[in-house]
Short mmCIF file of C-alpha atoms in Angstrom, two decimals:
data_model
loop_
_atom_site.label_atom_id
_atom_site.label_comp_id
_atom_site.label_asym_id
_atom_site.label_seq_id
_atom_site.Cartn_x
_atom_site.Cartn_y
_atom_site.Cartn_z
CA UNK A 1 0.04 -0.01 0.00
CA UNK A 2 2.78 2.47 0.79
CA UNK A 3 4.21 2.10 -2.73
CA UNK A 4 0.83 3.03 -4.16
CA UNK A 5 0.72 6.22 -2.17
CA UNK A 6 4.37 7.07 -3.00
CA UNK A 7 3.76 7.26 -6.77
CA UNK A 8 0.87 9.79 -6.68
CA UNK A 9 2.74 11.96 -4.09
CA UNK A 10 5.90 11.94 -6.20
CA UNK A 11 3.83 12.85 -9.26
CA UNK A 12 2.12 15.78 -7.42
CA UNK A 13 5.51 17.06 -6.13
CA UNK A 14 7.12 16.87 -9.57
CA UNK A 15 4.19 18.62 -11.26
CA UNK A 16 4.08 21.33 -8.63
CA UNK A 17 7.69 22.24 -8.99
CA UNK A 18 7.67 22.74 -12.72
CA UNK A 19 8.74 26.02 -14.27
CA UNK A 20 6.63 25.64 -17.33
CA UNK A 21 4.06 28.55 -17.48
CA UNK A 22 1.47 26.35 -19.09
CA UNK A 23 1.33 24.18 -16.00
CA UNK A 24 0.73 27.30 -13.88
CA UNK A 25 -2.88 28.09 -13.18
CA UNK A 26 -2.06 31.83 -13.27
CA UNK A 27 0.63 34.46 -12.99
CA UNK A 28 0.12 37.65 -10.95
CA UNK A 29 1.73 41.02 -11.77
CA UNK A 30 4.58 41.38 -9.13
CA UNK A 31 6.21 44.60 -10.25
CA UNK A 32 7.03 46.97 -13.06
CA UNK A 33 10.70 47.84 -13.75
CA UNK A 34 11.77 50.98 -15.54
CA UNK A 35 15.09 50.78 -17.27
CA UNK A 36 15.03 54.53 -17.90
CA UNK A 37 14.98 55.42 -14.25
CA UNK A 38 16.43 52.14 -12.88
CA UNK A 39 13.49 51.89 -10.49
CA UNK A 40 11.02 49.09 -9.69
CA UNK A 41 7.45 49.66 -8.61
CA UNK A 42 5.73 46.96 -6.64
CA UNK A 43 2.33 45.83 -7.95
CA UNK A 44 0.86 46.63 -4.47
CA UNK A 45 1.60 50.31 -5.21
CA UNK A 46 -0.46 50.32 -8.40
CA UNK A 47 -4.21 51.21 -8.67
CA UNK A 48 -4.91 47.94 -10.41
CA UNK A 49 -4.15 44.17 -10.23
CA UNK A 50 -3.32 41.98 -13.19
CA UNK A 51 -3.28 38.26 -13.90
CA UNK A 52 -2.28 36.17 -16.89
CA UNK A 53 -3.12 32.59 -17.65
CA UNK A 54 -1.76 30.17 -20.14
CA UNK A 55 -4.12 27.28 -20.94
CA UNK A 56 -2.67 23.99 -22.34
CA UNK A 57 -4.88 24.29 -25.50
CA UNK A 58 -3.21 27.55 -26.53
CA UNK A 59 -5.69 30.00 -24.86
CA UNK A 60 -4.21 33.06 -23.19
CA UNK A 61 -6.17 35.30 -20.81
CA UNK A 62 -5.05 38.61 -19.32
CA UNK A 63 -7.30 40.20 -16.70
CA UNK A 64 -7.01 43.57 -15.04
CA UNK A 65 -9.07 44.69 -12.08
CA UNK A 66 -9.33 48.40 -11.46
CA UNK A 67 -11.89 50.09 -9.21
CA UNK A 68 -13.70 46.79 -8.55
CA UNK A 69 -14.21 46.15 -12.26
CA UNK A 70 -12.43 43.39 -14.05
CA UNK A 71 -11.70 43.36 -17.75
CA UNK A 72 -10.39 40.27 -19.53
CA UNK A 73 -8.73 40.12 -22.97
CA UNK A 74 -8.18 36.86 -24.85
CA UNK A 75 -5.41 35.70 -27.14
CA UNK A 76 -3.60 32.58 -28.37
CA UNK A 77 -0.03 31.60 -27.28
CA UNK A 78 2.64 29.68 -29.09
CA UNK A 79 6.22 28.70 -28.12
CA UNK A 80 8.58 31.17 -29.83
CA UNK A 81 12.09 32.61 -29.77
CA UNK A 82 12.71 36.33 -29.71
CA UNK A 83 16.05 38.20 -29.30
CA UNK A 84 17.73 34.87 -28.43
CA UNK A 85 15.21 34.08 -25.69
CA UNK A 86 12.90 31.18 -25.72
CA UNK A 87 9.41 32.04 -24.54
CA UNK A 88 5.77 32.47 -25.52
CA UNK A 89 4.31 34.74 -28.20
CA UNK A 90 0.78 35.80 -27.47
CA UNK A 91 -1.32 37.05 -30.35
CA UNK A 92 -4.55 38.78 -29.51
CA UNK A 93 -7.76 38.82 -31.67
CA UNK A 94 -7.89 42.57 -31.75
CA UNK A 95 -5.94 45.56 -30.38
CA UNK A 96 -6.58 46.58 -26.82
CA UNK A 97 -5.09 49.01 -24.28
CA UNK A 98 -3.86 45.96 -22.23
CA UNK A 99 -1.48 45.03 -24.98
CA UNK A 100 1.94 46.44 -24.13
CA UNK A 101 4.33 46.67 -27.08
CA UNK A 102 5.89 49.13 -29.51
CA UNK A 103 4.59 47.41 -32.63
CA UNK A 104 1.51 47.56 -34.84
CA UNK A 105 0.62 43.85 -34.23
CA UNK A 106 -1.48 42.95 -31.24
CA UNK A 107 1.17 40.69 -29.75
CA UNK A 108 3.21 40.27 -26.59
CA UNK A 109 6.26 38.00 -25.86
CA UNK A 110 6.75 36.48 -22.38
CA UNK A 111 9.96 34.70 -21.17
CA UNK A 112 11.25 33.27 -17.90
CA UNK A 113 14.00 34.87 -15.91
CA UNK A 114 14.64 33.51 -12.40
CA UNK A 115 11.27 33.23 -10.68
CA UNK A 116 9.61 35.71 -12.94
CA UNK A 117 7.69 35.54 -16.22
CA UNK A 118 8.64 38.77 -18.00
CA UNK A 119 6.90 40.81 -20.68
CA UNK A 120 9.29 43.58 -21.92
CA UNK A 121 7.93 44.58 -25.34
CA UNK A 122 7.55 48.18 -24.16
CA UNK A 123 11.35 48.66 -23.56
CA UNK A 124 12.18 49.59 -27.17
CA UNK A 125 9.86 52.65 -26.85
CA UNK A 126 11.13 53.53 -23.32
CA UNK A 127 8.38 51.63 -21.50
CA UNK A 128 8.78 49.39 -18.47
CA UNK A 129 9.18 45.66 -18.11
CA UNK A 130 6.28 43.75 -16.51
CA UNK A 131 7.27 41.02 -14.04
CA UNK A 132 4.79 38.27 -13.01
CA UNK A 133 5.13 35.57 -10.37
CA UNK A 134 3.27 32.26 -10.27
CA UNK A 135 0.14 32.16 -8.29
CA UNK A 136 -0.86 28.99 -6.49
CA UNK A 137 -4.62 28.57 -6.24
#
């Protein structure tokens, strides 16, 4: 009996320790880092909260809650490489104010760095880097 319990527990531990964003239920905005001023603003100092979710079927959701109202935008993600980084390219169905980039296409690129999932498509136009941390639900 103890062998039967060991296998599921080992499976749960190995799944829970993965760094693959698609296995995460959600990522929460942790901070915004400005390379221009070399300063970091914690998400708790902002007047909104933000979550992103990668679904295993390619669905991507970004939600922002401000003043008690939550807005959700939907896109599709694919594994991709950009500027020598392996990550995830998200393409949205339509343009939206939540999409942070310097390009005409409604896309964002996310990559892992340490414990963060980073979206930095605003940097070329002097915008900040958005840093997300995994949320356990």
